JSON list of C-alpha atoms and ligand atoms in Angstrom, two decimals:
[
{"chain": "A", "resi": 391, "resn": "MET", "atom": "CA", "xyz": [25.47, -12.25, 38.19]},
{"chain": "A", "resi": 392, "resn": "LYS", "atom": "CA", "xyz": [26.00, -10.31, 35.14]},
{"chain": "A", "resi": 393, "resn": "ILE", "atom": "CA", "xyz": [23.99, -6.60, 35.16]},
{"chain": "A", "resi": 394, "resn": "ARG", "atom": "CA", "xyz": [22.35, -5.78, 32.38]},
{"chain": "A", "resi": 395, "resn": "SER", "atom": "CA", "xyz": [23.17, -2.39, 30.03]},
{"chain": "A", "resi": 396, "resn": "LYS", "atom": "CA", "xyz": [20.80, 0.31, 29.74]},
{"chain": "A", "resi": 397, "resn": "LYS", "atom": "CA", "xyz": [19.70, 1.76, 26.20]},
{"chain": "A", "resi": 398, "resn": "THR", "atom": "CA", "xyz": [17.63, 5.17, 25.68]},
{"chain": "A", "resi": 399, "resn": "PRO", "atom": "CA", "xyz": [14.95, 4.71, 22.92]},
{"chain": "A", "resi": 400, "resn": "SER", "atom": "CA", "xyz": [17.04, 7.65, 21.13]},
{"chain": "A", "resi": 401, "resn": "GLN", "atom": "CA", "xyz": [19.70, 5.20, 20.48]},
{"chain": "A", "resi": 402, "resn": "SER", "atom": "CA", "xyz": [18.11, 2.80, 18.37]},
{"chain": "A", "resi": 403, "resn": "LYS", "atom": "CA", "xyz": [15.38, 5.03, 16.90]},
{"chain": "A", "resi": 404, "resn": "ILE", "atom": "CA", "xyz": [15.09, 4.28, 13.39]},
{"chain": "A", "resi": 405, "resn": "GLU", "atom": "CA", "xyz": [13.74, 6.36, 9.92]},
{"chain": "A", "resi": 406, "resn": "MET", "atom": "CA", "xyz": [13.18, 5.14, 6.95]},
{"chain": "A", "resi": 407, "resn": "THR", "atom": "CA", "xyz": [12.09, 6.58, 3.79]},
{"chain": "A", "resi": 408, "resn": "GLN", "atom": "CA", "xyz": [10.18, 4.88, 1.04]},
{"chain": "A", "resi": 409, "resn": "LEU", "atom": "CA", "xyz": [8.79, 6.13, -2.52]},
{"chain": "A", "resi": 410, "resn": "VAL", "atom": "CA", "xyz": [5.13, 3.85, -3.72]},
{"chain": "A", "resi": 411, "resn": "LEU", "atom": "CA", "xyz": [5.94, 2.82, -7.23]},
{"chain": "A", "resi": 412, "resn": "PRO", "atom": "CA", "xyz": [3.58, 1.23, -9.04]},
{"chain": "A", "resi": 413, "resn": "ASN", "atom": "CA", "xyz": [4.21, -2.61, -8.07]},
{"chain": "A", "resi": 414, "resn": "ASP", "atom": "CA", "xyz": [3.15, -1.59, -4.54]},
{"chain": "A", "resi": 415, "resn": "THR", "atom": "CA", "xyz": [-0.07, -0.49, -4.92]},
{"chain": "A", "resi": 416, "resn": "ASN", "atom": "CA", "xyz": [-3.88, -2.15, -5.62]},
{"chain": "A", "resi": 417, "resn": "LEU", "atom": "CA", "xyz": [-6.33, -1.85, -8.32]},
{"chain": "A", "resi": 418, "resn": "LEU", "atom": "CA", "xyz": [-7.16, 1.21, -6.92]},
{"chain": "A", "resi": 419, "resn": "ASN", "atom": "CA", "xyz": [-3.50, 2.91, -7.41]},
{"chain": "A", "resi": 420, "resn": "ASN", "atom": "CA", "xyz": [-3.28, 3.00, -3.45]},
{"chain": "A", "resi": 421, "resn": "LEU", "atom": "CA", "xyz": [-0.43, 1.85, -1.54]},
{"chain": "A", "resi": 422, "resn": "LEU", "atom": "CA", "xyz": [-1.20, -2.51, -0.76]},
{"chain": "A", "resi": 423, "resn": "GLY", "atom": "CA", "xyz": [-1.80, -3.38, 2.87]},
{"chain": "A", "resi": 424, "resn": "GLY", "atom": "CA", "xyz": [0.37, -5.90, 2.82]},
{"chain": "A", "resi": 425, "resn": "ARG", "atom": "CA", "xyz": [3.41, -3.69, 1.57]},
{"chain": "A", "resi": 426, "resn": "MET", "atom": "CA", "xyz": [3.32, -1.15, 4.17]},
{"chain": "A", "resi": 427, "resn": "LEU", "atom": "CA", "xyz": [2.95, -3.37, 6.99]},
{"chain": "A", "resi": 428, "resn": "HIS", "atom": "CA", "xyz": [5.93, -5.66, 5.37]},
{"chain": "A", "resi": 429, "resn": "TRP", "atom": "CA", "xyz": [7.55, -1.82, 5.37]},
{"chain": "A", "resi": 430, "resn": "ILE", "atom": "CA", "xyz": [6.79, -1.44, 9.02]},
{"chain": "A", "resi": 431, "resn": "ASP", "atom": "CA", "xyz": [8.24, -4.87, 9.95]},
{"chain": "A", "resi": 432, "resn": "ILE", "atom": "CA", "xyz": [11.33, -3.84, 8.81]},
{"chain": "A", "resi": 433, "resn": "ALA", "atom": "CA", "xyz": [11.42, -0.53, 10.06]},
{"chain": "A", "resi": 434, "resn": "GLY", "atom": "CA", "xyz": [10.42, -1.97, 13.10]},
{"chain": "A", "resi": 435, "resn": "ALA", "atom": "CA", "xyz": [13.06, -4.82, 13.11]},
{"chain": "A", "resi": 436, "resn": "LEU", "atom": "CA", "xyz": [15.72, -2.50, 12.06]},
{"chain": "A", "resi": 437, "resn": "ALA", "atom": "CA", "xyz": [15.88, -0.68, 15.96]},
{"chain": "A", "resi": 438, "resn": "ALA", "atom": "CA", "xyz": [14.59, -3.85, 17.90]},
{"chain": "A", "resi": 439, "resn": "SER", "atom": "CA", "xyz": [17.77, -5.27, 16.28]},
{"chain": "A", "resi": 440, "resn": "LYS", "atom": "CA", "xyz": [20.02, -1.74, 17.01]},
{"chain": "A", "resi": 441, "resn": "HIS", "atom": "CA", "xyz": [19.10, -2.04, 20.35]},
{"chain": "A", "resi": 442, "resn": "ALA", "atom": "CA", "xyz": [19.90, -5.47, 20.73]},
{"chain": "A", "resi": 443, "resn": "ASN", "atom": "CA", "xyz": [22.70, -5.90, 18.99]},
{"chain": "A", "resi": 444, "resn": "SER", "atom": "CA", "xyz": [21.45, -8.84, 17.52]},
{"chain": "A", "resi": 445, "resn": "LYS", "atom": "CA", "xyz": [19.31, -10.76, 14.80]},
{"chain": "A", "resi": 446, "resn": "VAL", "atom": "CA", "xyz": [16.02, -10.44, 16.08]},
{"chain": "A", "resi": 447, "resn": "ALA", "atom": "CA", "xyz": [11.67, -12.37, 14.32]},
{"chain": "A", "resi": 448, "resn": "THR", "atom": "CA", "xyz": [9.18, -10.56, 14.71]},
{"chain": "A", "resi": 449, "resn": "VAL", "atom": "CA", "xyz": [6.54, -12.66, 17.25]},
{"chain": "A", "resi": 450, "resn": "ALA", "atom": "CA", "xyz": [3.48, -10.02, 17.33]},
{"chain": "A", "resi": 451, "resn": "ILE", "atom": "CA", "xyz": [1.79, -7.00, 15.44]},
{"chain": "A", "resi": 452, "resn": "GLU", "atom": "CA", "xyz": [-0.87, -5.62, 17.25]},
{"chain": "A", "resi": 453, "resn": "ARG", "atom": "CA", "xyz": [-3.78, -4.54, 15.39]},
{"chain": "A", "resi": 454, "resn": "VAL", "atom": "CA", "xyz": [-2.99, -1.71, 12.41]},
{"chain": "A", "resi": 455, "resn": "GLU", "atom": "CA", "xyz": [-5.60, 0.06, 10.89]},
{"chain": "A", "resi": 456, "resn": "PHE", "atom": "CA", "xyz": [-5.70, 2.03, 7.05]},
{"chain": "A", "resi": 457, "resn": "ARG", "atom": "CA", "xyz": [-7.60, 4.95, 7.66]},
{"chain": "A", "resi": 458, "resn": "GLU", "atom": "CA", "xyz": [-5.76, 7.21, 4.95]},
{"chain": "A", "resi": 459, "resn": "PRO", "atom": "CA", "xyz": [-4.87, 5.96, 1.11]},
{"chain": "A", "resi": 460, "resn": "VAL", "atom": "CA", "xyz": [-1.52, 6.73, 0.27]},
{"chain": "A", "resi": 461, "resn": "ASN", "atom": "CA", "xyz": [-1.25, 7.10, -3.64]},
{"chain": "A", "resi": 462, "resn": "VAL", "atom": "CA", "xyz": [1.62, 6.15, -6.06]},
{"chain": "A", "resi": 463, "resn": "GLY", "atom": "CA", "xyz": [4.22, 8.25, -6.08]},
{"chain": "A", "resi": 464, "resn": "GLU", "atom": "CA", "xyz": [3.98, 9.50, -2.68]},
{"chain": "A", "resi": 465, "resn": "MET", "atom": "CA", "xyz": [6.98, 8.90, 0.10]},
{"chain": "A", "resi": 466, "resn": "VAL", "atom": "CA", "xyz": [6.67, 7.30, 3.01]},
{"chain": "A", "resi": 467, "resn": "ILE", "atom": "CA", "xyz": [8.65, 7.95, 6.27]},
{"chain": "A", "resi": 468, "resn": "LEU", "atom": "CA", "xyz": [7.99, 5.21, 8.58]},
{"chain": "A", "resi": 469, "resn": "TYR", "atom": "CA", "xyz": [9.84, 6.44, 12.45]},
{"chain": "A", "resi": 470, "resn": "ALA", "atom": "CA", "xyz": [10.52, 3.10, 14.73]},
{"chain": "A", "resi": 471, "resn": "LYS", "atom": "CA", "xyz": [11.09, 3.26, 18.17]},
{"chain": "A", "resi": 472, "resn": "LEU", "atom": "CA", "xyz": [11.42, 1.37, 21.65]},
{"chain": "A", "resi": 473, "resn": "THR", "atom": "CA", "xyz": [8.46, 1.71, 24.03]},
{"chain": "A", "resi": 474, "resn": "TYR", "atom": "CA", "xyz": [10.17, -1.04, 25.86]},
{"chain": "A", "resi": 475, "resn": "ALA", "atom": "CA", "xyz": [12.33, -3.78, 26.30]},
{"chain": "A", "resi": 476, "resn": "GLY", "atom": "CA", "xyz": [11.38, -6.90, 28.58]},
{"chain": "A", "resi": 477, "resn": "ASN", "atom": "CA", "xyz": [13.83, -10.19, 28.89]},
{"chain": "A", "resi": 478, "resn": "THR", "atom": "CA", "xyz": [14.54, -11.48, 25.72]},
{"chain": "A", "resi": 479, "resn": "SER", "atom": "CA", "xyz": [11.53, -9.43, 23.90]},
{"chain": "A", "resi": 480, "resn": "MET", "atom": "CA", "xyz": [11.48, -5.45, 22.46]},
{"chain": "A", "resi": 481, "resn": "ASP", "atom": "CA", "xyz": [7.90, -3.48, 21.57]},
{"chain": "A", "resi": 482, "resn": "ILE", "atom": "CA", "xyz": [8.14, -0.75, 18.69]},
{"chain": "A", "resi": 483, "resn": "LYS", "atom": "CA", "xyz": [6.39, 1.34, 18.08]},
{"chain": "A", "resi": 484, "resn": "VAL", "atom": "CA", "xyz": [6.20, 2.50, 14.39]},
{"chain": "A", "resi": 485, "resn": "ASP", "atom": "CA", "xyz": [4.31, 6.01, 13.20]},
{"chain": "A", "resi": 486, "resn": "VAL", "atom": "CA", "xyz": [3.99, 6.23, 9.42]},
{"chain": "A", "resi": 487, "resn": "TYR", "atom": "CA", "xyz": [3.26, 9.42, 7.53]},
{"chain": "A", "resi": 488, "resn": "ALA", "atom": "CA", "xyz": [2.93, 9.99, 3.98]},
{"chain": "A", "resi": 489, "resn": "GLU", "atom": "CA", "xyz": [4.11, 12.96, 1.89]},
{"chain": "A", "resi": 490, "resn": "ASN", "atom": "CA", "xyz": [2.75, 13.95, -1.44]},
{"chain": "A", "resi": 491, "resn": "LEU", "atom": "CA", "xyz": [6.10, 15.02, -2.92]},
{"chain": "A", "resi": 492, "resn": "GLU", "atom": "CA", "xyz": [4.37, 18.08, -5.00]},
{"chain": "A", "resi": 493, "resn": "THR", "atom": "CA", "xyz": [2.64, 19.46, -2.28]},
{"chain": "A", "resi": 494, "resn": "GLY", "atom": "CA", "xyz": [4.88, 18.84, 0.35]},
{"chain": "A", "resi": 495, "resn": "ILE", "atom": "CA", "xyz": [1.78, 17.84, 2.20]},
{"chain": "A", "resi": 496, "resn": "ARG", "atom": "CA", "xyz": [2.65, 15.11, 4.92]},
{"chain": "A", "resi": 497, "resn": "ILE", "atom": "CA", "xyz": [-0.61, 13.32, 6.74]},
{"chain": "A", "resi": 498, "resn": "LYS", "atom": "CA", "xyz": [-0.07, 10.77, 8.92]},
{"chain": "A", "resi": 499, "resn": "THR", "atom": "CA", "xyz": [-1.65, 7.26, 8.33]},
{"chain": "A", "resi": 500, "resn": "ASN", "atom": "CA", "xyz": [-0.58, 4.72, 10.45]},
{"chain": "A", "resi": 501, "resn": "LYS", "atom": "CA", "xyz": [0.07, 3.83, 14.05]},
{"chain": "A", "resi": 502, "resn": "ALA", "atom": "CA", "xyz": [1.50, 0.03, 14.95]},
{"chain": "A", "resi": 503, "resn": "TYR", "atom": "CA", "xyz": [2.85, -1.47, 18.20]},
{"chain": "A", "resi": 504, "resn": "LEU", "atom": "CA", "xyz": [4.88, -4.68, 16.94]},
{"chain": "A", "resi": 505, "resn": "THR", "atom": "CA", "xyz": [6.93, -7.24, 19.40]},
{"chain": "A", "resi": 506, "resn": "PHE", "atom": "CA", "xyz": [10.30, -8.77, 18.33]},
{"chain": "A", "resi": 507, "resn": "VAL", "atom": "CA", "xyz": [12.65, -11.19, 20.32]},
{"chain": "A", "resi": 508, "resn": "ALA", "atom": "CA", "xyz": [16.71, -10.96, 20.17]},
{"chain": "A", "resi": 509, "resn": "LEU", "atom": "CA", "xyz": [17.84, -14.24, 19.14]},
{"chain": "A", "resi": 510, "resn": "ASP", "atom": "CA", "xyz": [21.53, -15.60, 19.14]},
{"chain": "A", "resi": 511, "resn": "HIS", "atom": "CA", "xyz": [22.83, -17.55, 16.16]},
{"chain": "A", "resi": 512, "resn": "GLN", "atom": "CA", "xyz": [21.24, -20.80, 17.14]},
{"chain": "A", "resi": 513, "resn": "GLU", "atom": "CA", "xyz": [18.29, -18.87, 16.85]},
{"chain": "A", "resi": 514, "resn": "LYS", "atom": "CA", "xyz": [17.95, -19.04, 20.96]},
{"chain": "A", "resi": 515, "resn": "PRO", "atom": "CA", "xyz": [16.01, -16.00, 22.57]},
{"chain": "A", "resi": 516, "resn": "ILE", "atom": "CA", "xyz": [18.76, -14.04, 24.17]},
{"chain": "A", "resi": 517, "resn": "THR", "atom": "CA", "xyz": [18.84, -10.97, 27.33]},
{"chain": "A", "resi": 518, "resn": "VAL", "atom": "CA", "xyz": [18.46, -7.67, 25.89]},
{"chain": "A", "resi": 519, "resn": "PRO", "atom": "CA", "xyz": [19.71, -4.73, 27.02]},
{"chain": "A", "resi": 520, "resn": "ARG", "atom": "CA", "xyz": [17.02, -2.57, 29.33]},
{"chain": "A", "resi": 521, "resn": "LEU", "atom": "CA", "xyz": [15.02, 0.38, 28.21]},
{"chain": "A", "resi": 522, "resn": "LYS", "atom": "CA", "xyz": [15.74, 3.90, 30.04]},
{"chain": "A", "resi": 523, "resn": "PRO", "atom": "CA", "xyz": [13.06, 6.35, 28.58]},
{"chain": "A", "resi": 524, "resn": "GLU", "atom": "CA", "xyz": [13.88, 10.11, 29.06]},
{"chain": "A", "resi": 525, "resn": "THR", "atom": "CA", "xyz": [11.29, 12.35, 27.41]},
{"chain": "A", "resi": 526, "resn": "PRO", "atom": "CA", "xyz": [7.80, 12.39, 29.04]},
{"chain": "A", "resi": 527, "resn": "ASN", "atom": "CA", "xyz": [6.21, 11.37, 25.55]},
{"chain": "A", "resi": 528, "resn": "GLU", "atom": "CA", "xyz": [8.84, 7.89, 26.04]},
{"chain": "A", "resi": 529, "resn": "ILE", "atom": "CA", "xyz": [7.79, 7.75, 29.80]},
{"chain": "A", "resi": 530, "resn": "SER", "atom": "CA", "xyz": [4.30, 7.53, 28.82]},
{"chain": "A", "resi": 531, "resn": "GLU", "atom": "CA", "xyz": [4.42, 4.87, 26.07]},
{"chain": "A", "resi": 532, "resn": "TYR", "atom": "CA", "xyz": [7.06, 3.29, 28.47]},
{"chain": "A", "resi": 533, "resn": "LYS", "atom": "CA", "xyz": [4.68, 2.40, 31.17]},
{"chain": "A", "resi": 534, "resn": "LEU", "atom": "CA", "xyz": [1.87, 1.83, 28.11]},
{"chain": "A", "resi": 535, "resn": "SER", "atom": "CA", "xyz": [3.58, -1.11, 26.69]},
{"chain": "A", "resi": 536, "resn": "GLU", "atom": "CA", "xyz": [3.61, -2.45, 30.05]},
{"chain": "A", "resi": 537, "resn": "GLY", "atom": "CA", "xyz": [0.56, -2.25, 30.74]},
{"chain": "A", "resi": 538, "resn": "LYS", "atom": "CA", "xyz": [-0.65, -4.27, 27.85]},
{"chain": "A", "resi": 539, "resn": "ARG", "atom": "CA", "xyz": [2.75, -6.89, 28.90]},
{"chain": "A", "resi": 540, "resn": "ASN", "atom": "CA", "xyz": [0.73, -7.37, 32.28]},
{"chain": "A", "resi": 541, "resn": "GLU", "atom": "CA", "xyz": [-2.27, -7.71, 30.49]},
{"chain": "A", "resi": 542, "resn": "ARG", "atom": "CA", "xyz": [-1.63, -10.45, 28.38]},
{"chain": "A", "resi": 543, "resn": "LYS", "atom": "CA", "xyz": [0.75, -12.11, 30.77]},
{"chain": "A", "resi": 544, "resn": "SER", "atom": "CA", "xyz": [-2.11, -12.08, 33.36]},
{"chain": "A", "resi": 545, "resn": "LYS", "atom": "CA", "xyz": [-4.79, -13.44, 30.40]},
{"chain": "A", "resi": 546, "resn": "LEU", "atom": "CA", "xyz": [-2.46, -16.14, 29.66]},
{"chain": "A", "resi": 547, "resn": "ALA", "atom": "CA", "xyz": [-2.08, -17.16, 33.44]},
{"chain": "A", "resi": 548, "resn": "LYS", "atom": "CA", "xyz": [-6.10, -18.04, 33.42]},
{"chain": "M", "resi": 1694, "resn": "LIG", "atom": "C1", "xyz": [10.40, -16.09, 18.62]},
{"chain": "M", "resi": 1694, "resn": "LIG", "atom": "C2", "xyz": [10.42, -16.73, 19.38]},
{"chain": "M", "resi": 1694, "resn": "LIG", "atom": "C3", "xyz": [11.91, -17.38, 18.62]},
{"chain": "M", "resi": 1694, "resn": "LIG", "atom": "C4", "xyz": [10.70, -16.79, 20.65]},
{"chain": "M", "resi": 1694, "resn": "LIG", "atom": "O1", "xyz": [10.55, -18.22, 21.08]},
{"chain": "M", "resi": 1694, "resn": "LIG", "atom": "P1", "xyz": [9.68, -19.27, 22.72]},
{"chain": "M", "resi": 1694, "resn": "LIG", "atom": "O2", "xyz": [9.95, -20.05, 23.23]},
{"chain": "M", "resi": 1694, "resn": "LIG", "atom": "O3", "xyz": [8.29, -18.31, 22.40]},
{"chain": "M", "resi": 1694, "resn": "LIG", "atom": "O4", "xyz": [10.21, -18.03, 23.84]},
{"chain": "M", "resi": 1694, "resn": "LIG", "atom": "P2", "xyz": [9.45, -17.39, 24.93]},
{"chain": "M", "resi": 1694, "resn": "LIG", "atom": "O5", "xyz": [8.14, -18.18, 24.96]},
{"chain": "M", "resi": 1694, "resn": "LIG", "atom": "O6", "xyz": [10.55, -17.47, 25.69]},
{"chain": "M", "resi": 1694, "resn": "LIG", "atom": "O7", "xyz": [9.02, -15.97, 24.81]},
{"chain": "M", "resi": 1694, "resn": "LIG", "atom": "C5", "xyz": [10.45, -14.60, 24.49]},
{"chain": "M", "resi": 1694, "resn": "LIG", "atom": "C6", "xyz": [9.58, -13.39, 25.07]},
{"chain": "M", "resi": 1694, "resn": "LIG", "atom": "O8", "xyz": [8.52, -13.45, 23.88]},
{"chain": "M", "resi": 1694, "resn": "LIG", "atom": "C7", "xyz": [6.88, -12.61, 24.34]},
{"chain": "M", "resi": 1694, "resn": "LIG", "atom": "N1", "xyz": [6.21, -13.34, 23.47]},
{"chain": "M", "resi": 1694, "resn": "LIG", "atom": "C8", "xyz": [6.00, -14.26, 23.23]},
{"chain": "M", "resi": 1694, "resn": "LIG", "atom": "N2", "xyz": [4.82, -14.17, 21.97]},
{"chain": "M", "resi": 1694, "resn": "LIG", "atom": "C9", "xyz": [4.59, -13.00, 22.39]},
{"chain": "M", "resi": 1694, "resn": "LIG", "atom": "C10", "xyz": [3.32, -12.49, 22.01]},
{"chain": "M", "resi": 1694, "resn": "LIG", "atom": "N3", "xyz": [2.41, -12.95, 20.91]},
{"chain": "M", "resi": 1694, "resn": "LIG", "atom": "N4", "xyz": [3.13, -11.10, 22.42]},
{"chain": "M", "resi": 1694, "resn": "LIG", "atom": "C11", "xyz": [3.70, -10.62, 22.83]},
{"chain": "M", "resi": 1694, "resn": "LIG", "atom": "N5", "xyz": [5.26, -11.01, 23.53]},
{"chain": "M", "resi": 1694, "resn": "LIG", "atom": "C12", "xyz": [5.38, -12.65, 23.25]},
{"chain": "M", "resi": 1694, "resn": "LIG", "atom": "C13", "xyz": [7.62, -13.70, 25.58]},
{"chain": "M", "resi": 1694, "resn": "LIG", "atom": "O9", "xyz": [6.80, -12.68, 27.12]},
{"chain": "M", "resi": 1694, "resn": "LIG", "atom": "C14", "xyz": [9.20, -12.73, 26.08]},
{"chain": "M", "resi": 1694, "resn": "LIG", "atom": "O10", "xyz": [9.41, -11.66, 26.13]},
{"chain": "M", "resi": 1694, "resn": "LIG", "atom": "P3", "xyz": [10.42, -11.52, 27.57]},
{"chain": "M", "resi": 1694, "resn": "LIG", "atom": "O11", "xyz": [11.63, -12.00, 27.61]},
{"chain": "M", "resi": 1694, "resn": "LIG", "atom": "O12", "xyz": [10.64, -10.41, 27.57]},
{"chain": "M", "resi": 1694, "resn": "LIG", "atom": "O13", "xyz": [9.21, -12.01, 28.71]},
{"chain": "M", "resi": 1694, "resn": "LIG", "atom": "C15", "xyz": [9.89, -18.29, 18.37]},
{"chain": "M", "resi": 1694, "resn": "LIG", "atom": "O14", "xyz": [8.31, -17.66, 19.63]},
{"chain": "M", "resi": 1694, "resn": "LIG", "atom": "C16", "xyz": [9.53, -18.50, 16.97]},
{"chain": "M", "resi": 1694, "resn": "LIG", "atom": "O15", "xyz": [10.99, -19.03, 16.31]},
{"chain": "M", "resi": 1694, "resn": "LIG", "atom": "N6", "xyz": [8.80, -17.78, 16.53]},
{"chain": "M", "resi": 1694, "resn": "LIG", "atom": "C17", "xyz": [8.64, -17.43, 14.82]},
{"chain": "M", "resi": 1694, "resn": "LIG", "atom": "C18", "xyz": [9.33, -16.02, 14.83]},
{"chain": "M", "resi": 1694, "resn": "LIG", "atom": "C19", "xyz": [9.51, -15.71, 13.15]},
{"chain": "M", "resi": 1694, "resn": "LIG", "atom": "O16", "xyz": [9.36, -16.50, 12.72]},
{"chain": "M", "resi": 1694, "resn": "LIG", "atom": "N7", "xyz": [8.62, -14.94, 12.68]},
{"chain": "M", "resi": 1694, "resn": "LIG", "atom": "C20", "xyz": [8.55, -13.86, 11.90]},
{"chain": "M", "resi": 1694, "resn": "LIG", "atom": "C21", "xyz": [6.73, -13.79, 11.30]},
{"chain": "M", "resi": 1694, "resn": "LIG", "atom": "S1", "xyz": [6.56, -14.70, 9.93]}
]
């Protein structure tokens, strides 16, 4: 039997920066929710791909809330990190901040949890390395993701 390797969340974490341009905005001159979701999806996919060293597909996006508008001309910074690795799937948390470049003030705008599946060249799910959380925060996120997975699986089994 092949032994699965282990990777830490730090080994695949991603920081992605975007500038909000007029083409990214709604009629209020604020960032479009759909554009934000696109960036969240890309940041999450990069972290998942880096962990699995393969192509990945988004299989689920948990509820995302938009509580703070992001204005045109602001910088958006997305931090994506694995919280859990299953057999072929990976859970990723993406934390999003907006920074006003004139004042330097940075606020947290969103938090999202996504699940990706690692795929081979025939687009079939493949096994990913296990996740080895290290910090207290990584361990607590790991337990949270594990709990949500068990809940989802027990609902499916009913
Ligand atoms: C990703 C895909 C290949 C998975 O194929 P599948 O036959 O459904 O595979 P499985 O049922 O074995 O599930 C694979 C993994 O995804 C997980 N998964 C499936 N549905 C899920 C959901 N709704 N939420 C979270 N995880 C889910 C399973 O638990 C499994 O994880 P594990 O191997 O770590 O235990 C297939 O669902 C697909 O092609 N989806 C479309 C992907 C896509 O186009 N994404 C872009 C959206 S626009």
